[in-house]
Coordinates of C-alpha atoms in Angstrom, one line a residue:
M1 CA 42.5 80.3 74.3
K2 CA 38.7 80.4 74.4
N3 CA 37.2 80.8 77.9
L4 CA 35.3 77.5 78.3
I5 CA 33.4 78.9 81.3
L6 CA 31.7 81.4 79.1
S7 CA 30.8 78.8 76.4
T8 CA 27.3 78.5 77.8
D9 CA 24.0 80.4 78.0
S10 CA 23.9 83.4 80.4
Y11 CA 21.2 81.9 82.7
K12 CA 23.2 78.7 83.2
I13 CA 25.8 80.8 85.1
T14 CA 23.1 81.2 87.9
H15 CA 22.1 77.5 87.9
P16 CA 24.5 76.3 90.6
F17 CA 22.5 78.4 93.0
Q18 CA 19.3 76.9 91.9
Y19 CA 19.7 73.1 92.3
P20 CA 19.0 71.5 95.6
E21 CA 21.7 72.2 98.1
N22 CA 22.5 68.6 98.9
M23 CA 22.7 67.4 95.2
T24 CA 25.8 65.2 94.7
Y25 CA 25.1 63.7 91.3
M26 CA 23.5 64.7 87.9
H27 CA 22.7 62.9 84.8
D28 CA 21.6 64.3 81.4
Y29 CA 21.0 62.8 78.0
I30 CA 20.8 64.0 74.4
E31 CA 18.1 62.6 72.0
S32 CA 16.3 63.3 68.8
R33 CA 12.7 63.8 69.9
G34 CA 11.4 63.3 66.3
G35 CA 12.1 64.8 62.9
L36 CA 12.1 64.1 59.1
Y37 CA 13.1 60.5 58.8
G38 CA 12.5 58.6 62.0
Y39 CA 16.3 58.2 62.6
V40 CA 19.5 60.2 62.7
K41 CA 23.1 59.4 61.9
F42 CA 25.3 60.1 64.9
F43 CA 28.5 61.9 64.1
G44 CA 30.8 64.8 65.3
L45 CA 30.9 64.8 69.1
Q46 CA 34.6 63.8 68.9
Y47 CA 35.4 67.1 67.5
Y48 CA 33.7 69.0 70.4
L49 CA 35.5 66.8 72.9
M50 CA 38.9 67.3 71.4
E51 CA 38.5 71.0 70.7
Y52 CA 36.8 72.1 73.8
L53 CA 36.3 69.7 76.7
T54 CA 40.0 68.5 77.0
K55 CA 41.0 72.1 77.8
K56 CA 41.6 72.8 81.4
I57 CA 39.8 75.5 83.4
T58 CA 42.2 78.1 84.7
N59 CA 42.2 80.9 87.3
E60 CA 42.5 83.4 84.4
M61 CA 39.3 82.0 82.9
I62 CA 37.5 82.3 86.2
D63 CA 38.7 85.9 86.7
E64 CA 37.5 87.0 83.2
A65 CA 34.2 85.1 83.6
K66 CA 33.5 86.6 87.0
E67 CA 34.1 90.2 85.7
I68 CA 32.0 89.7 82.6
C69 CA 29.1 87.9 84.3
E70 CA 28.9 90.5 87.2
L71 CA 28.9 93.2 84.6
H72 CA 26.3 91.3 82.8
G73 CA 24.1 91.4 85.8
L74 CA 24.6 87.7 86.8
P75 CA 25.8 86.3 90.3
F76 CA 28.9 84.1 89.5
F77 CA 29.6 80.8 91.4
E78 CA 33.2 81.5 91.8
E79 CA 33.6 78.8 94.6
G80 CA 32.7 75.9 92.4
W81 CA 34.9 76.9 89.5
R82 CA 38.0 77.5 91.9
Y83 CA 37.2 74.0 93.3
I84 CA 37.6 72.6 89.8
V85 CA 41.0 74.4 89.3
E86 CA 42.5 73.8 92.7
K87 CA 41.2 70.3 93.5
L88 CA 40.7 68.8 90.0
D89 CA 43.6 70.4 88.2
G90 CA 41.1 72.2 86.0
K91 CA 39.8 69.0 84.5
L92 CA 36.1 68.9 83.9
P93 CA 34.5 66.2 86.2
L94 CA 32.2 64.6 83.5
R95 CA 31.6 61.2 82.1
I96 CA 30.2 61.0 78.7
R97 CA 28.9 57.9 77.0
T98 CA 27.8 57.8 73.4
V99 CA 26.5 55.4 70.7
P100 CA 29.4 54.7 68.2
E101 CA 30.0 57.6 65.8
G102 CA 28.7 56.9 62.3
S103 CA 25.9 54.6 63.6
V104 CA 22.3 55.3 62.6
V105 CA 19.8 55.3 65.5
K106 CA 16.0 55.5 65.6
N107 CA 14.5 58.7 67.0
H108 CA 13.5 59.0 70.7
N109 CA 16.4 57.0 71.8
V110 CA 19.3 58.2 74.0
L111 CA 22.4 59.1 71.8
V112 CA 24.7 60.6 74.6
T113 CA 24.6 60.6 78.3
V114 CA 26.5 63.0 80.5
E115 CA 27.2 62.5 84.2
S116 CA 29.0 64.3 87.0
T117 CA 31.9 62.5 88.6
D118 CA 32.5 64.7 91.6
K119 CA 29.9 65.2 94.3
N120 CA 31.0 68.8 95.0
V121 CA 30.2 70.1 91.4
P122 CA 27.4 68.0 89.9
W123 CA 25.9 71.2 88.3
I124 CA 28.7 71.0 85.7
V125 CA 26.5 68.6 83.7
G126 CA 23.9 71.4 83.1
W127 CA 26.6 73.9 82.3
V128 CA 28.0 71.8 79.4
E129 CA 24.6 71.4 77.6
T130 CA 25.2 74.5 75.5
L131 CA 28.4 73.3 74.1
L132 CA 27.5 69.6 73.7
L133 CA 24.2 70.0 72.1
K134 CA 25.8 71.6 69.2
V135 CA 26.3 68.1 68.0
W136 CA 22.9 68.6 66.4
Y137 CA 24.7 70.3 63.5
P138 CA 27.0 67.5 62.2
I139 CA 24.3 64.9 63.1
T140 CA 21.7 66.8 61.0
V141 CA 24.1 67.2 58.0
A142 CA 25.1 63.6 58.1
T143 CA 21.5 62.5 58.3
F144 CA 20.4 64.6 55.3
S145 CA 23.5 63.4 53.3
Y146 CA 22.7 59.8 54.4
K147 CA 19.2 60.0 53.3
A148 CA 20.3 61.3 49.8
K149 CA 22.7 58.4 49.7
Q150 CA 19.8 55.9 50.2
I151 CA 17.8 57.4 47.4
I152 CA 20.8 57.4 45.0
K153 CA 21.7 53.9 46.0
Y154 CA 18.2 52.7 45.3
F155 CA 18.4 54.0 41.7
L156 CA 21.8 52.7 41.1
E157 CA 20.7 49.3 42.2
E158 CA 17.9 49.5 39.8
T159 CA 19.8 50.8 36.8
S160 CA 23.6 50.3 37.1
D161 CA 26.1 47.6 37.1
N162 CA 28.6 49.6 39.2
V163 CA 26.6 50.5 42.3
E164 CA 29.3 50.8 45.0
P165 CA 32.1 52.5 43.0
E166 CA 29.5 55.0 41.5
L167 CA 27.8 55.7 44.8
K168 CA 30.8 57.0 46.6
F169 CA 31.0 60.0 44.4
K170 CA 27.3 60.6 43.4
L171 CA 26.8 63.7 45.7
H172 CA 29.5 66.4 45.8
D173 CA 29.8 69.0 48.5
F174 CA 29.6 72.6 46.9
G175 CA 28.5 74.2 50.3
Y176 CA 31.7 75.9 51.5
R177 CA 30.7 79.5 50.6
G178 CA 27.2 79.0 51.9
V179 CA 28.1 78.3 55.5
S180 CA 28.2 80.7 58.4
S181 CA 31.8 80.1 59.4
E182 CA 35.0 78.3 58.8
E183 CA 34.2 76.0 61.7
S184 CA 30.8 75.2 60.3
A185 CA 32.5 74.3 56.9
G186 CA 34.9 71.9 58.6
I187 CA 32.3 70.3 60.9
G188 CA 29.5 70.1 58.3
G189 CA 31.8 69.3 55.5
M190 CA 33.2 66.3 57.5
A191 CA 29.6 65.1 58.3
H192 CA 28.8 64.9 54.6
L193 CA 31.9 62.8 54.0
T194 CA 30.7 60.1 56.4
N195 CA 28.5 59.1 53.4
F196 CA 30.4 60.3 50.3
Y197 CA 34.0 60.7 48.9
G198 CA 33.6 64.0 46.9
T199 CA 33.9 67.6 48.2
D200 CA 35.1 71.1 47.3
T201 CA 35.1 72.1 51.0
L202 CA 38.7 71.9 51.7
N203 CA 38.3 72.7 55.4
A204 CA 36.5 69.4 55.8
L205 CA 39.7 67.6 54.8
V206 CA 41.7 69.5 57.4
F207 CA 39.2 68.7 60.1
A208 CA 39.1 65.1 59.2
R209 CA 42.9 64.9 59.4
K210 CA 43.1 66.7 62.7
Y211 CA 40.1 65.2 64.6
Y212 CA 39.5 61.8 62.9
N213 CA 43.1 60.8 61.9
E214 CA 42.2 60.6 58.1
K215 CA 45.0 61.5 55.7
I216 CA 42.6 62.4 52.9
A217 CA 38.9 62.1 53.4
A218 CA 37.7 63.0 49.9
Y219 CA 38.6 64.0 46.4
S220 CA 37.8 66.6 43.6
V221 CA 38.7 67.3 40.1
P222 CA 39.6 70.3 37.9
A223 CA 36.4 72.2 37.2
S224 CA 35.6 75.5 35.6
E225 CA 33.3 78.2 37.0
H226 CA 31.5 81.0 35.1
S227 CA 34.3 83.6 35.5
T228 CA 36.9 81.2 34.0
M229 CA 34.6 80.6 31.0
T230 CA 33.2 84.1 30.5
S231 CA 36.6 85.6 30.7
W232 CA 37.1 84.3 27.2
T233 CA 33.8 86.1 26.1
Q234 CA 31.1 84.4 24.1
K235 CA 32.9 84.8 20.8
Y236 CA 35.6 82.3 22.1
E237 CA 33.3 80.0 24.1
K238 CA 34.5 76.9 22.2
E239 CA 38.2 77.9 22.9
A240 CA 37.4 78.2 26.5
Y241 CA 36.1 74.6 26.7
E242 CA 39.0 73.4 24.5
N243 CA 41.5 75.0 26.9
M244 CA 40.0 72.9 29.7
L245 CA 40.6 69.7 27.7
D246 CA 44.2 70.8 26.8
K247 CA 45.3 72.0 30.3
F248 CA 43.9 68.8 31.8
P249 CA 44.5 66.0 29.3
K250 CA 43.9 63.1 31.7
G251 CA 41.3 62.1 34.2
I252 CA 37.9 63.7 35.0
V253 CA 37.4 67.3 34.1
S254 CA 34.2 69.4 34.7
I255 CA 33.0 72.1 32.5
V256 CA 30.2 74.5 33.3
L257 CA 28.1 75.1 30.0
D258 CA 25.3 77.5 30.8
S259 CA 27.2 80.9 30.6
Y260 CA 25.3 81.7 27.4
N261 CA 23.2 79.1 25.6
F262 CA 23.3 75.7 27.2
F263 CA 21.5 73.8 24.5
N264 CA 24.0 75.2 21.8
A265 CA 26.9 74.3 23.9
V266 CA 25.8 70.8 24.4
E267 CA 24.7 70.0 20.9
N268 CA 27.2 71.9 18.8
I269 CA 30.3 72.8 20.8
I270 CA 30.6 69.7 22.9
G271 CA 28.7 67.3 20.5
K272 CA 30.2 68.4 17.3
D273 CA 33.2 70.9 17.5
L274 CA 35.0 69.0 20.3
R275 CA 33.5 65.5 19.8
K276 CA 36.8 64.1 18.4
K277 CA 39.0 65.6 21.1
I278 CA 36.7 64.3 23.8
S279 CA 36.4 60.9 22.3
E280 CA 40.1 60.5 22.1
R281 CA 40.9 62.1 25.5
D282 CA 42.1 59.9 28.4
G283 CA 39.4 60.4 30.9
M284 CA 35.7 61.3 31.4
V285 CA 34.5 64.8 30.6
T286 CA 31.7 66.1 32.9
I287 CA 29.4 68.9 31.7
R288 CA 27.4 71.1 34.1
P289 CA 24.2 72.9 33.6
D290 CA 23.8 75.4 36.3
S291 CA 20.5 77.2 35.7
G292 CA 17.0 76.3 34.5
D293 CA 14.9 73.2 34.9
A294 CA 17.3 70.4 36.1
I295 CA 15.3 67.5 34.4
T296 CA 14.7 69.4 31.1
N297 CA 18.4 70.2 30.9
I298 CA 19.6 66.7 31.9
L299 CA 17.4 64.9 29.5
F300 CA 18.3 67.2 26.6
A301 CA 21.9 66.7 27.4
L302 CA 21.7 62.9 27.6
E303 CA 19.7 62.7 24.4
S304 CA 22.3 64.9 22.6
L305 CA 25.3 63.1 24.0
E306 CA 23.7 59.7 23.3
K307 CA 23.5 60.7 19.6
N308 CA 26.9 62.2 19.4
F309 CA 29.1 60.0 21.5
G310 CA 27.1 56.7 21.5
Y311 CA 26.2 54.5 24.4
T312 CA 26.3 50.9 25.7
V313 CA 23.4 49.1 27.4
N314 CA 24.2 47.5 30.7
S315 CA 23.0 44.2 32.0
K316 CA 19.9 45.7 33.6
G317 CA 18.8 47.3 30.2
Y318 CA 19.8 51.0 30.8
K319 CA 21.9 53.2 28.6
V320 CA 25.4 54.5 29.7
I321 CA 26.7 57.3 27.7
N322 CA 30.3 57.0 26.4
K323 CA 33.0 59.6 27.4
V324 CA 30.7 62.2 29.0
R325 CA 28.7 62.6 32.2
V326 CA 26.3 65.3 33.5
L327 CA 26.8 67.1 36.9
Q328 CA 23.7 68.7 38.2
G329 CA 24.8 71.2 40.9
D330 CA 21.8 73.6 41.1
G331 CA 18.6 73.2 43.2
I332 CA 19.5 69.9 44.8
N333 CA 17.4 68.7 47.7
E334 CA 15.9 65.4 48.8
D335 CA 12.9 65.8 46.4
T336 CA 14.9 66.9 43.3
I337 CA 17.3 64.0 43.9
W338 CA 14.5 61.5 43.7
D339 CA 12.9 63.3 40.7
I340 CA 16.1 63.5 38.7
Y341 CA 17.0 59.9 39.1
K342 CA 13.4 58.7 38.6
S343 CA 13.2 60.6 35.3
L344 CA 16.6 58.9 34.2
K345 CA 15.1 55.5 35.0
D346 CA 11.8 56.3 33.2
N347 CA 13.9 57.2 30.1
K348 CA 16.0 54.1 30.3
Y349 CA 19.2 55.9 31.3
S350 CA 21.4 54.4 34.0
A351 CA 21.8 56.6 37.2
E352 CA 25.5 56.5 36.7
N353 CA 25.2 59.1 33.8
V354 CA 24.4 61.9 36.2
T355 CA 26.3 63.1 39.4
L356 CA 24.9 65.7 41.8
G357 CA 26.5 68.7 43.6
C358 CA 24.8 70.2 46.6
G359 CA 25.5 73.7 48.1
G360 CA 23.4 75.6 50.6
S361 CA 20.9 72.9 51.3
L362 CA 23.6 70.5 52.4
L363 CA 25.6 72.4 54.9
Q364 CA 23.4 75.4 55.9
G365 CA 19.9 74.7 54.8
N366 CA 17.7 76.9 52.5
E367 CA 14.1 77.3 51.6
S368 CA 14.0 73.6 50.4
S369 CA 16.0 71.9 53.2
S370 CA 16.1 72.0 57.0
I371 CA 19.4 72.2 58.8
N372 CA 18.8 73.3 62.3
R373 CA 18.2 72.1 65.7
D374 CA 14.6 71.4 65.3
T375 CA 15.0 69.4 62.1
H376 CA 15.3 66.4 64.3
K377 CA 14.0 68.1 67.5
F378 CA 17.3 67.7 69.4
A379 CA 17.3 68.3 73.2
M380 CA 19.5 67.7 76.2
K381 CA 17.6 67.1 79.4
C382 CA 18.2 66.2 83.0
S383 CA 16.9 62.8 83.9
C384 CA 18.4 61.9 87.2
I385 CA 20.0 63.5 90.2
K386 CA 21.2 62.3 93.7
I387 CA 20.4 64.1 97.0
G388 CA 22.7 62.5 99.6
N389 CA 22.2 58.9 99.1
E390 CA 18.7 59.2 97.5
V391 CA 18.5 58.7 93.7
R392 CA 15.7 60.7 92.1
D393 CA 14.4 60.2 88.6
V394 CA 13.9 63.6 87.1
Y395 CA 11.6 64.5 84.1
K396 CA 9.3 67.0 82.5
N397 CA 5.8 66.4 81.5
P398 CA 4.2 69.6 80.1
V399 CA 0.5 69.2 79.6
T400 CA 0.7 71.8 76.8
D401 CA 3.1 69.7 74.6
K402 CA 3.4 66.0 75.0
G403 CA 6.2 66.1 72.3
K404 CA 8.5 67.6 75.1
V405 CA 7.9 64.9 77.7
S406 CA 11.4 63.8 78.8
K407 CA 12.8 60.5 80.0
K408 CA 13.4 59.4 83.6
G409 CA 16.4 58.1 85.4
R410 CA 19.9 57.0 84.5
L411 CA 19.7 55.9 81.0
D412 CA 21.4 53.5 78.6
L413 CA 20.7 52.2 75.1
I414 CA 20.4 48.5 74.3
K415 CA 19.2 46.2 71.6
N416 CA 16.4 44.1 73.1
E417 CA 15.6 40.4 72.4
N418 CA 13.6 41.5 69.3
G419 CA 16.6 43.3 67.9
E420 CA 15.0 46.8 68.5
F421 CA 16.5 49.8 70.1
E422 CA 15.4 50.3 73.6
T423 CA 16.4 53.1 76.0
V424 CA 16.3 51.7 79.5
N425 CA 16.3 53.0 83.0
I426 CA 19.4 51.9 85.0
S427 CA 18.8 54.0 88.1
D428 CA 19.1 50.8 90.2
L429 CA 22.8 50.3 89.3
P430 CA 25.7 52.2 90.8
E431 CA 26.8 55.4 89.1
N432 CA 29.7 53.8 87.3
Q433 CA 27.9 50.7 86.1
Y434 CA 25.7 50.2 83.0
H435 CA 23.4 47.6 81.3
E436 CA 25.2 44.5 80.4
D437 CA 23.9 44.7 76.8
S438 CA 24.6 48.4 76.3
V439 CA 25.6 49.6 72.8
M440 CA 27.1 52.8 74.3
E441 CA 30.8 53.5 75.0
C442 CA 32.5 55.8 77.4
V443 CA 34.3 58.3 75.3
F444 CA 35.3 61.0 77.8
E445 CA 35.9 61.2 81.6
N446 CA 37.5 63.8 83.9
G447 CA 39.0 65.9 81.2
K448 CA 40.4 62.8 79.1
I449 CA 39.2 61.3 76.0
L450 CA 38.9 57.5 76.5
K451 CA 37.7 56.4 73.0
T452 CA 38.4 57.9 69.6
Y453 CA 37.2 56.9 66.2
T454 CA 39.0 57.2 63.0
F455 CA 37.1 58.4 59.9
E456 CA 37.5 54.9 58.4
E457 CA 35.8 53.5 61.5
V458 CA 33.0 56.0 61.4
R459 CA 32.3 55.1 57.8
G460 CA 32.2 51.5 58.7
N461 CA 29.8 52.0 61.6
E462 CA 26.9 53.1 59.2
G463 CA 25.0 49.9 59.4
L464 CA 26.3 48.8 62.8
L465 CA 23.1 49.4 64.8
Y466 CA 20.2 50.1 62.4
K467 CA 19.5 50.0 58.6
P468 CA 16.3 52.0 57.8
A469 CA 14.2 51.2 54.9
L470 CA 13.8 53.7 52.0
I471 CA 10.4 55.4 52.9
R472 CA 8.9 56.5 49.6
E473 CA 6.3 55.3 47.2
V474 CA 8.2 53.4 44.5
S475 CA 6.6 52.6 41.1
K476 CA 8.6 50.0 39.3

């Protein structure tokens, strides 16, 4: 078992010695202090609660932590940790309240509050920051994916008669090989699936089953990669594609076409040599360009497919190609998503003709996307303590950076009379009482999870608290 005591920053080991001696209560909160979009989609804390905070502290953990910390050069507060084991049965004396998982919340509002529940070890709130603040990762992935969803939805509403069915599968997760660990794949992959139903990150399905009670969170289709195509060699490129059609005679199948000459593959092999087989096949064939300029390749493919397979015009006046779709899985980020679907609209093609796949920029971040703690400026700060019977509002106000000014007091989140989010100070209320209009729920207390969400509930909470507008210049 992981040693929970050591799941923190080194300097936090010494913090019990640094707080006021008579401190009996501590309150921290987590917020986005700003960022890309003005909002975040809250998701993923349930994983950290279930995987880590429900585990009991043991004497064996204390013994190991004491040895390591003292060798590391740090005084270890053994007395406090022994108290948790001996008096509290090893259960962490914390109360954690959150906004509902899956909800979208404006920046600069409290998302999570963490309070101590035992006057003898209130410093435990500060200790848990390192672990809990990692919720920035699933939130940041979910928020990027949600933003992509809003862009795609806009263009589907403009150009398609099948908005909701198409939207579910319009951004596919190709990010498994690009993440730093198996845990990242599970957490980040799940976060993406709060918005979409397509993934090739199998570990996301495992995590959704284990931590959110979802039997199957997403789907995939048979698809080729370059090795399965080039193993036939260029001489038998047509046979490689034909083999895909023969081995998977029904349903959607995806074929990568850029191993050699993408334009020849689209125009001649798909559009001529295999046209009859594709037209008669029971299911859609998706072709995938994987290199070069995305818009050039997509528009060339659609023009060729339109000529060779025909099309229908939907009620909104946009063309829908028969039997074949295009999957763009290279170079996808927020800007290219917009540019691709804008180019389709400008050329009178429905957005349903093109599906996207996203790899590194979705789960890990790359040169064109930001997936890190500072993307939305996440922080967990202390805002209230109690010395004896005196409640003290605590905050920081650095003159060198007003962006880091923190909030004061015991905090709660409400929707005010104008329907706007408002973080409110509730320091005048007893420690176990909250605002009567609070939108937060107690999810964890004293080692036990009090509230869990299913994946279905998470998906349903998307518009629960806030529905942001699509912030872009739109030329119709």
